[in-house]
CSV table of C-alpha atoms and ligand atoms in Angstrom, one decimal:
chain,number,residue,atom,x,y,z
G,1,UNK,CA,0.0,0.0,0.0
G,2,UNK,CA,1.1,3.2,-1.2
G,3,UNK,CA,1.5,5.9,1.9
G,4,UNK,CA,-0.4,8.9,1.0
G,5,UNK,CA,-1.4,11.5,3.0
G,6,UNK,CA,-4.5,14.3,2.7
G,7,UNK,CA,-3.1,17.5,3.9
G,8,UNK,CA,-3.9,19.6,1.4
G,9,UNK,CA,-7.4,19.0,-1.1
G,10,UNK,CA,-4.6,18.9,-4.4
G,11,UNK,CA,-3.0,15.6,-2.5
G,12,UNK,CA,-5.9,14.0,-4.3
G,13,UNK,CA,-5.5,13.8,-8.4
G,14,UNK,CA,-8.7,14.3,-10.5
G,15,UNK,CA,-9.1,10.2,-11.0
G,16,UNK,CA,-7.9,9.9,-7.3
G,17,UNK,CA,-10.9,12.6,-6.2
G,18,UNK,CA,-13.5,10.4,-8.4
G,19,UNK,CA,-12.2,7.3,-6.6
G,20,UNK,CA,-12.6,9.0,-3.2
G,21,UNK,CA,-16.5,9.8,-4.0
G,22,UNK,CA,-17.1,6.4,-5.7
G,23,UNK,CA,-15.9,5.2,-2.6
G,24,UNK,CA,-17.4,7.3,-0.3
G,25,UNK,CA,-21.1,6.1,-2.5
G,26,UNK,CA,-20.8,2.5,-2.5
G,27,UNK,CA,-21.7,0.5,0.8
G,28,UNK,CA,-20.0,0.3,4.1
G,29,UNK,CA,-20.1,-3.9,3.9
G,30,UNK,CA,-18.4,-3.3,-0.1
G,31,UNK,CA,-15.3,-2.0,1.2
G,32,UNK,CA,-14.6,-4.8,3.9
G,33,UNK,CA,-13.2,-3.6,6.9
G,34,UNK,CA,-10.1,-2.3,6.4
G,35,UNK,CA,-9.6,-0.7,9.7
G,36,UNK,CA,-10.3,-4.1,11.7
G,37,UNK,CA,-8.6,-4.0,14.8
G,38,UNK,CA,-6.8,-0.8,13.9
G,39,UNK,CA,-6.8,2.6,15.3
G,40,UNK,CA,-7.5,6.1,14.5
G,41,UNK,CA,-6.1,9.0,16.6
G,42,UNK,CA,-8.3,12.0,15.9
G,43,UNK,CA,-6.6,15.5,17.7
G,44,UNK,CA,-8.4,18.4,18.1
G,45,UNK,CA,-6.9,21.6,18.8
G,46,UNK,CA,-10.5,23.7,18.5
G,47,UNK,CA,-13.7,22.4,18.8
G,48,UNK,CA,-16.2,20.5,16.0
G,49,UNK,CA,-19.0,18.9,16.0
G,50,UNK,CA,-19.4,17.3,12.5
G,51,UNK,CA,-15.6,16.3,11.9
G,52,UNK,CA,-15.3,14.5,14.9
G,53,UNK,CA,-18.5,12.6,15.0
G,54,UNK,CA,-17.8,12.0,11.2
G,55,UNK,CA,-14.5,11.0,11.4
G,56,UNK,CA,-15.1,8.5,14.6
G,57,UNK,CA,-17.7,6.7,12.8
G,58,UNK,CA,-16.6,6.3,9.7
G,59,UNK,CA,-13.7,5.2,11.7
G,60,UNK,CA,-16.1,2.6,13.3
G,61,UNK,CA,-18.0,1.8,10.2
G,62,UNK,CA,-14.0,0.5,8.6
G,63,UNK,CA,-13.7,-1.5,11.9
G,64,UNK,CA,-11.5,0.3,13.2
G,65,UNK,CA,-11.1,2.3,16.7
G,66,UNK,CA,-11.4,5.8,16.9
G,67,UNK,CA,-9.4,7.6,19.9
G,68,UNK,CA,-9.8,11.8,20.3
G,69,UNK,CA,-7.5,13.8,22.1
G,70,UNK,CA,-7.8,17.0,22.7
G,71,UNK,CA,-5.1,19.2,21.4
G,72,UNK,CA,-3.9,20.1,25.0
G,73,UNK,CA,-3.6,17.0,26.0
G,74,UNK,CA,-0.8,16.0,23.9
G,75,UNK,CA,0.6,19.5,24.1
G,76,UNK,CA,1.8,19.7,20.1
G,77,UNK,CA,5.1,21.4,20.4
G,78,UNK,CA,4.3,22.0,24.2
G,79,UNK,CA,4.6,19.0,25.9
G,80,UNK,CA,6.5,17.4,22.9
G,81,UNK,CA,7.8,18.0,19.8
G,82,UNK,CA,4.9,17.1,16.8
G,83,UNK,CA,7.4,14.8,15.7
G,84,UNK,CA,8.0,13.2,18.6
G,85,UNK,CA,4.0,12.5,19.1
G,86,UNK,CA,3.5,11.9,15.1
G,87,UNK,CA,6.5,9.1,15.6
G,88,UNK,CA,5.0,7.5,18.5
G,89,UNK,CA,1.4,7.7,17.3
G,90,UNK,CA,1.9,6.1,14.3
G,91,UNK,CA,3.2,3.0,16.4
G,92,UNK,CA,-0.5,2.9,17.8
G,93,UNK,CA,-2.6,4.0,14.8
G,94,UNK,CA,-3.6,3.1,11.6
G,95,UNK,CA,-4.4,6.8,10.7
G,96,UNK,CA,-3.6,9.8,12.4
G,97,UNK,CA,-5.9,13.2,12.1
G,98,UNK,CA,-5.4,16.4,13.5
G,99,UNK,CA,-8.0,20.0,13.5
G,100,UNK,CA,-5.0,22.6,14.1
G,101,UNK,CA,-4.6,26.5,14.1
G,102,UNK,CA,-1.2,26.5,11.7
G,103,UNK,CA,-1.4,24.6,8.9
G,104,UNK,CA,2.4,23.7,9.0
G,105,UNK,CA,1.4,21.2,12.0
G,106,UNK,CA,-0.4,18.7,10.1
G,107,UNK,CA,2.8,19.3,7.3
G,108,UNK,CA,5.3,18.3,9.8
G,109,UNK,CA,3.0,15.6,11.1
G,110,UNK,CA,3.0,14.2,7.3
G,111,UNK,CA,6.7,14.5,6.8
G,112,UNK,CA,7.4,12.6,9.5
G,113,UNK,CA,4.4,9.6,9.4
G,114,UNK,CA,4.7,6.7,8.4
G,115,UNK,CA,0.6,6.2,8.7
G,116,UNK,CA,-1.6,8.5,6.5
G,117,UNK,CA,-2.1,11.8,8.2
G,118,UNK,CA,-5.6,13.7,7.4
G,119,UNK,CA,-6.3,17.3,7.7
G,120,UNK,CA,-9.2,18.0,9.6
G,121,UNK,CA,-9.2,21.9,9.1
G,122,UNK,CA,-6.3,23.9,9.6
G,123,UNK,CA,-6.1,28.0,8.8
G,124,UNK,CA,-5.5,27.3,5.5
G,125,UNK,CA,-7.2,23.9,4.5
G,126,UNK,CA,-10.4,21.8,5.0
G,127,UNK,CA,-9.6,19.3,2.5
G,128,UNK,CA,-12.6,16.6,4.3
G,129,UNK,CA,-15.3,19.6,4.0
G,130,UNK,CA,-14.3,20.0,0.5
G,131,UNK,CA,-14.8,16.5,-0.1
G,132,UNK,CA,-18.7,17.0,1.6
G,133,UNK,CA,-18.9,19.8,-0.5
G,134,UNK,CA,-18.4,18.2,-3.9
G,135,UNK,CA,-20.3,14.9,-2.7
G,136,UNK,CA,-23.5,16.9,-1.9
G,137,UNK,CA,-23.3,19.3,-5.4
G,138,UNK,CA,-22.8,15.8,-7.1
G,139,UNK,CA,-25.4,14.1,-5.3
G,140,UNK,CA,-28.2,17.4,-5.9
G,141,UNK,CA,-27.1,18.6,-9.8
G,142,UNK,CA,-25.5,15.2,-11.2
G,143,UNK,CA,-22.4,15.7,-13.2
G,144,UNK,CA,-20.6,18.3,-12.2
G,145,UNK,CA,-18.7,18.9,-15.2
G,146,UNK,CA,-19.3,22.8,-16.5
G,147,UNK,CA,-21.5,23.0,-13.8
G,148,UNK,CA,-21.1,26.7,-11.6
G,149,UNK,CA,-20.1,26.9,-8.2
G,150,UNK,CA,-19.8,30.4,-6.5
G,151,UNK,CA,-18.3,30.7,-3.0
G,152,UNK,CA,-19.2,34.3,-1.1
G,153,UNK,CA,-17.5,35.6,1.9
G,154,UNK,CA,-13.8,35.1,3.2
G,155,UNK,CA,-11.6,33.4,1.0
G,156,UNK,CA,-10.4,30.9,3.8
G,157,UNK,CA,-10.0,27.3,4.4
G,158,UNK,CA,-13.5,26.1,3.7
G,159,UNK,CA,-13.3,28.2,0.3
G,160,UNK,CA,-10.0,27.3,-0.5
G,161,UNK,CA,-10.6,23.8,-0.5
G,162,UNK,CA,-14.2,24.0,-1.6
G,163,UNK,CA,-12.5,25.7,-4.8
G,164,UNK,CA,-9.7,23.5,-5.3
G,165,UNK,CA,-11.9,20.0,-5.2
G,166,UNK,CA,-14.5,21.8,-7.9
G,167,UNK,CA,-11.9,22.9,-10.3
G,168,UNK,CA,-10.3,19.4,-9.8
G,169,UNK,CA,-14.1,18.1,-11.1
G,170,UNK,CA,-14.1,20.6,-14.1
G,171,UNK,CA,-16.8,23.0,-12.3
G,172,UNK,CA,-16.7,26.8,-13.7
G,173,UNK,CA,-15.7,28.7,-10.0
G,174,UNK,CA,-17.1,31.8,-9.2
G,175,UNK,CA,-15.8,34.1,-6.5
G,176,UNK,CA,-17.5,36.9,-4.2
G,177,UNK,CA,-14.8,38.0,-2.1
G,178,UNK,CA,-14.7,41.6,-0.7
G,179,UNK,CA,-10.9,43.4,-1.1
G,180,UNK,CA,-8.5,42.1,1.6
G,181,UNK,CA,-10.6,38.5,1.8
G,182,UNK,CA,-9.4,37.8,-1.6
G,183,UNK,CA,-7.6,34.7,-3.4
G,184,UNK,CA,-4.3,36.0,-4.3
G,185,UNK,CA,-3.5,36.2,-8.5
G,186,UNK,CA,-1.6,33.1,-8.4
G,187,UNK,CA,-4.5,30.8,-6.6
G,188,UNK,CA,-7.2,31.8,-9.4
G,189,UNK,CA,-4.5,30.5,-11.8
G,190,UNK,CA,-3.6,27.3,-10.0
G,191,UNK,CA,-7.4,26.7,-9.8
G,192,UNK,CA,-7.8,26.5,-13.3
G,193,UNK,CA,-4.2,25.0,-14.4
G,194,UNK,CA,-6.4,21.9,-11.4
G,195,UNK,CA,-8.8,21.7,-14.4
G,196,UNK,CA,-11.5,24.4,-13.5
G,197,UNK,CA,-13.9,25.0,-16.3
G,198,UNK,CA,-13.4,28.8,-15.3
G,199,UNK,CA,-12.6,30.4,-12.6
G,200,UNK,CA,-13.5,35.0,-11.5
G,201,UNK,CA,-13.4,36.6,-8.5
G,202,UNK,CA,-15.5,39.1,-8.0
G,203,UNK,CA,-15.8,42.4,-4.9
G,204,UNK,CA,-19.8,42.2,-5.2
G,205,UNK,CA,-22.1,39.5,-4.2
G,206,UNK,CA,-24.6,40.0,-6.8
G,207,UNK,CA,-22.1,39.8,-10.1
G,208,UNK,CA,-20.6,36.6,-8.5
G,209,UNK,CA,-23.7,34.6,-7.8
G,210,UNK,CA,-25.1,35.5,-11.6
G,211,UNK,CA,-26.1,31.8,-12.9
G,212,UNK,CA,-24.7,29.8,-10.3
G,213,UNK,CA,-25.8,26.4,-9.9
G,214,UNK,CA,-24.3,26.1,-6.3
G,215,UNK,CA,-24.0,29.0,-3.9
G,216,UNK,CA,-21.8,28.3,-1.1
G,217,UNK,CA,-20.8,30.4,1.8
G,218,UNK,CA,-18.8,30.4,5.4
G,219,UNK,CA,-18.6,32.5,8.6
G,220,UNK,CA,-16.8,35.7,8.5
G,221,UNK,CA,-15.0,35.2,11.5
G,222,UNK,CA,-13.1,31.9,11.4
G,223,UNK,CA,-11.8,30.1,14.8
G,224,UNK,CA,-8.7,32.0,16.0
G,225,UNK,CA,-9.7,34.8,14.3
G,226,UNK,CA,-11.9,36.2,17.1
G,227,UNK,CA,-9.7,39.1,18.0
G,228,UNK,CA,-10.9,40.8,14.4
G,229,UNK,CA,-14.4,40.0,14.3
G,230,UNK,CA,-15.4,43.7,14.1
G,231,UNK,CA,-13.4,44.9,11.7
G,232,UNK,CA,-14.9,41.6,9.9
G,233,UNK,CA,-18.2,42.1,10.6
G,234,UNK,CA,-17.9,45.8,8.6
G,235,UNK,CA,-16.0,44.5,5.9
G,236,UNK,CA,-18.6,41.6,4.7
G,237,UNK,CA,-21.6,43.3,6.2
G,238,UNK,CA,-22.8,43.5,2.0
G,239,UNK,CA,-22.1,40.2,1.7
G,240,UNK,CA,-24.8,38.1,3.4
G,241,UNK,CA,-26.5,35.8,1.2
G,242,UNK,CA,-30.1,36.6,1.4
G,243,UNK,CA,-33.1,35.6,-0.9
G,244,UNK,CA,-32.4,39.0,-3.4
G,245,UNK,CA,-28.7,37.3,-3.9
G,246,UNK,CA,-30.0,33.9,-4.1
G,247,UNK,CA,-32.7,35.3,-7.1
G,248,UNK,CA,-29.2,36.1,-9.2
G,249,UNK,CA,-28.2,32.5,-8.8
G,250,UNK,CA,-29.4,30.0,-11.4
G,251,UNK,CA,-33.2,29.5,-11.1
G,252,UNK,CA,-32.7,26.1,-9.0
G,253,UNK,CA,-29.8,26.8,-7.5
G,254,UNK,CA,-29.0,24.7,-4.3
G,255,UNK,CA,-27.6,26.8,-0.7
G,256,UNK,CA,-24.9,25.2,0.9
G,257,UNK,CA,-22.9,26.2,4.2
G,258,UNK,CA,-20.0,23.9,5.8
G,259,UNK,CA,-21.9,25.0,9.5
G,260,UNK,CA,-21.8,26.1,11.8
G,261,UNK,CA,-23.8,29.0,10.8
G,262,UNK,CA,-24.6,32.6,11.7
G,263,UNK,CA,-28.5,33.2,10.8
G,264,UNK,CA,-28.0,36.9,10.1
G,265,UNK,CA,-24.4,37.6,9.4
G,266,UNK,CA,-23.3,35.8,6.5
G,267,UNK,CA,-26.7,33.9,5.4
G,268,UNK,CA,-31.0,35.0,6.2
G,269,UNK,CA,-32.8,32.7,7.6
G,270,UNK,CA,-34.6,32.4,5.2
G,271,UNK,CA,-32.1,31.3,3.0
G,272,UNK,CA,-30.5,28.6,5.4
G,273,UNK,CA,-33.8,27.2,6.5
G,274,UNK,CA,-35.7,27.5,3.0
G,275,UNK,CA,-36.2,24.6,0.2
G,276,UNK,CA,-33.2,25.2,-1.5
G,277,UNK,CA,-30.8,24.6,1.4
G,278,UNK,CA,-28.9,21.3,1.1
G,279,UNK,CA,-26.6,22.6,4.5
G,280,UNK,CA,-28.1,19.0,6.6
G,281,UNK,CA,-27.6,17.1,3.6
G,282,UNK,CA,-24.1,18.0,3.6
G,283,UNK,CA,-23.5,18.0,7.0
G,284,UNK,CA,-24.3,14.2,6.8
G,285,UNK,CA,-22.7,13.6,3.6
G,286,UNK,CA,-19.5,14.6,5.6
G,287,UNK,CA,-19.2,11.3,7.5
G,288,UNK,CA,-19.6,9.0,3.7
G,289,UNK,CA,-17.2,11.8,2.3
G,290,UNK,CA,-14.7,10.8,5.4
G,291,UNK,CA,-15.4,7.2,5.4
G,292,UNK,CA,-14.9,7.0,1.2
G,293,UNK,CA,-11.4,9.1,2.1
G,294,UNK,CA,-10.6,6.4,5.0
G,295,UNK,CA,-11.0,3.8,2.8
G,296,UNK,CA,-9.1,5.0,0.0
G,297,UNK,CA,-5.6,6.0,2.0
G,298,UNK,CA,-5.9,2.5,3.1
G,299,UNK,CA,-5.8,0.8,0.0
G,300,UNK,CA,-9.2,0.0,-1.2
G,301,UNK,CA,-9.9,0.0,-4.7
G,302,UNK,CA,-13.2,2.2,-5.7
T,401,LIG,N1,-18.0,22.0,9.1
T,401,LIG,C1,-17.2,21.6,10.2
T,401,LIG,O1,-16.1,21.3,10.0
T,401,LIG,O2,-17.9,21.5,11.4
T,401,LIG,P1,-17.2,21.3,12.8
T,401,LIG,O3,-16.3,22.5,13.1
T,401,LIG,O4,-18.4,21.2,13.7
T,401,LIG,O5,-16.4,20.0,12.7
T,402,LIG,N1,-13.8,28.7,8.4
T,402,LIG,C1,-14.4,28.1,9.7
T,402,LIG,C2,-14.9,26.7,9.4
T,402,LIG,C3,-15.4,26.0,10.5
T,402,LIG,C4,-15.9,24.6,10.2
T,402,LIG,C5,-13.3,28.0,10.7
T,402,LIG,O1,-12.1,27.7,10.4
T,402,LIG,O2,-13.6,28.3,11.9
């Protein structure tokens, strides 16, 4: 078995991505039970709802055994050197997962492995939520080849990955992004050299959304970022998606949201809790999406 890793959402080729969600599809008794009598360590160093109870049953639903740890706990770089608790992990687990604040944790914790380490959100990455993300659109407009998807808000790790695993799938990516929340230049050009059918950025909610078949959006204030949450809260205060923005989007255009959500701020009520929010859908499609991504780094064949 090939070691591989998912730190970032380009670890995964195009054919390796169509793998993933063919395996993430199929049933749990179809891919055997790789994970028997294995473990999973799952870290946290913030809190989540959906990645851990996703994670530790699709965990389970492999056979294997699922152990959190709080980030504390271990102390990463505190009580011990990550490569120090990455080495002597990996001679207990199966799989080792980490939620961090610096993305350069889970990086060290990959170069050092030798068990596939996954990304459960970092401050630049949420390579698993990506996955969800592209499972769901799949799953609500069939092939998603030329198909739109528009991300509004803060161009951070929910968008950055939602991006990369849509251009990977040929999707035309929109962006609504207000100045100073942007991708940089050289991301909208990696995005389409990933195989994106198209990808703009836009500074106004209302041009980006124009025809999209997928409107997807985040919280303003990320975890960490707390300290700035006024200054935020100013900056995308024109950039809640309400039913007037959704009316731009293609006429049957599906609402999406990785949650948790801010009824409000960045999305109405409305919109969240109206028909043509798919945000529970997705929510649940995150535990398949992780258990397809399980199987997959540990060698079973889609
Ligand atoms: N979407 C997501 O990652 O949710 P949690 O923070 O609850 O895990
Ligand atoms: N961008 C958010 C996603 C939470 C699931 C954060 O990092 O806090």
């Amino acid at each position: 078995m090939t070691l591989r890793h998912f730190i970032n959402s380009t670890d995964l080729s195009a054919d390796d991505l169509r793998k993933v969600l063919q395996l993430s599809t199929i049933s749990i008794e179809s891919l055997g039970r790789p994970l028997a009598g294995l473990g999973a360590a799952l870290i946290f160093e913030k809190p989540s709802n959906r990645t851990r109870h996703s994670m530790e049953m699709a965990v389970v639903q492999l056979g294997g055994h699922p152990v959190y740890t709080r980030g504390e706990e271990v102390g990463l770089d505190v009580r011990e050197t990550v490569e120090d608790i990455t080495k002597v992990m990996g001679g207990y687990h199966a799989i080792l997962a980490a939620r961090v604040f610096d993305h350069n944790i889970v990086r060290r914790m990959a170069n050092m492995s030798t068990v596939p380490v996954v990304n459960m959100l970092s401050d630049r990455q949420h390579p698993l939520q990506g996955l969800a993300d592209v499972l769901t659109m799949q799953q609500q407009l069939g092939d998603l080849v030329g198909k739109t998807v528009c991300y509004v808000g803060d161009y951070n790790n929910v968008a950055r990955s939602l991006a990369q695993t849509s251009a990977l799938l040929g999707m035309h990516v929109r962006l609504g992004c207000p100045n100073g929340y942007q991708a940089e230049d050289g991301e909208l050009e990696a995005l389409q050299k990933l195989g994106a059918a198209s990808v703009e950025q836009f500074d106004n909610i209302h041009e980006a959304v124009m025809g999209s078949h997928a409107v997807h959006t985040d919280v303003w204030t990320s975890m960490g970022q707390e300290s700035e949450t006024d200054k935020r809260e100013k900056a995308f205060a024109s950039f809640q998606v309400v039913s007037s923005v959704m009316k731009d989007a293609a006429a049957d255009a599906i609402f999406m949201h990785c949650l948790p959500a801010h009824r409000g701020m960045e999305v109405s009520a409305e919109v969240i809790d109206g028909s043509q929010s798919k945000v529970i859908e997705q929510a649940h499609n995150r535990m398949h999406a992780a258990r397809g991504l399980l199987a997959f780094l540990m060698g079973v064949n889609a």
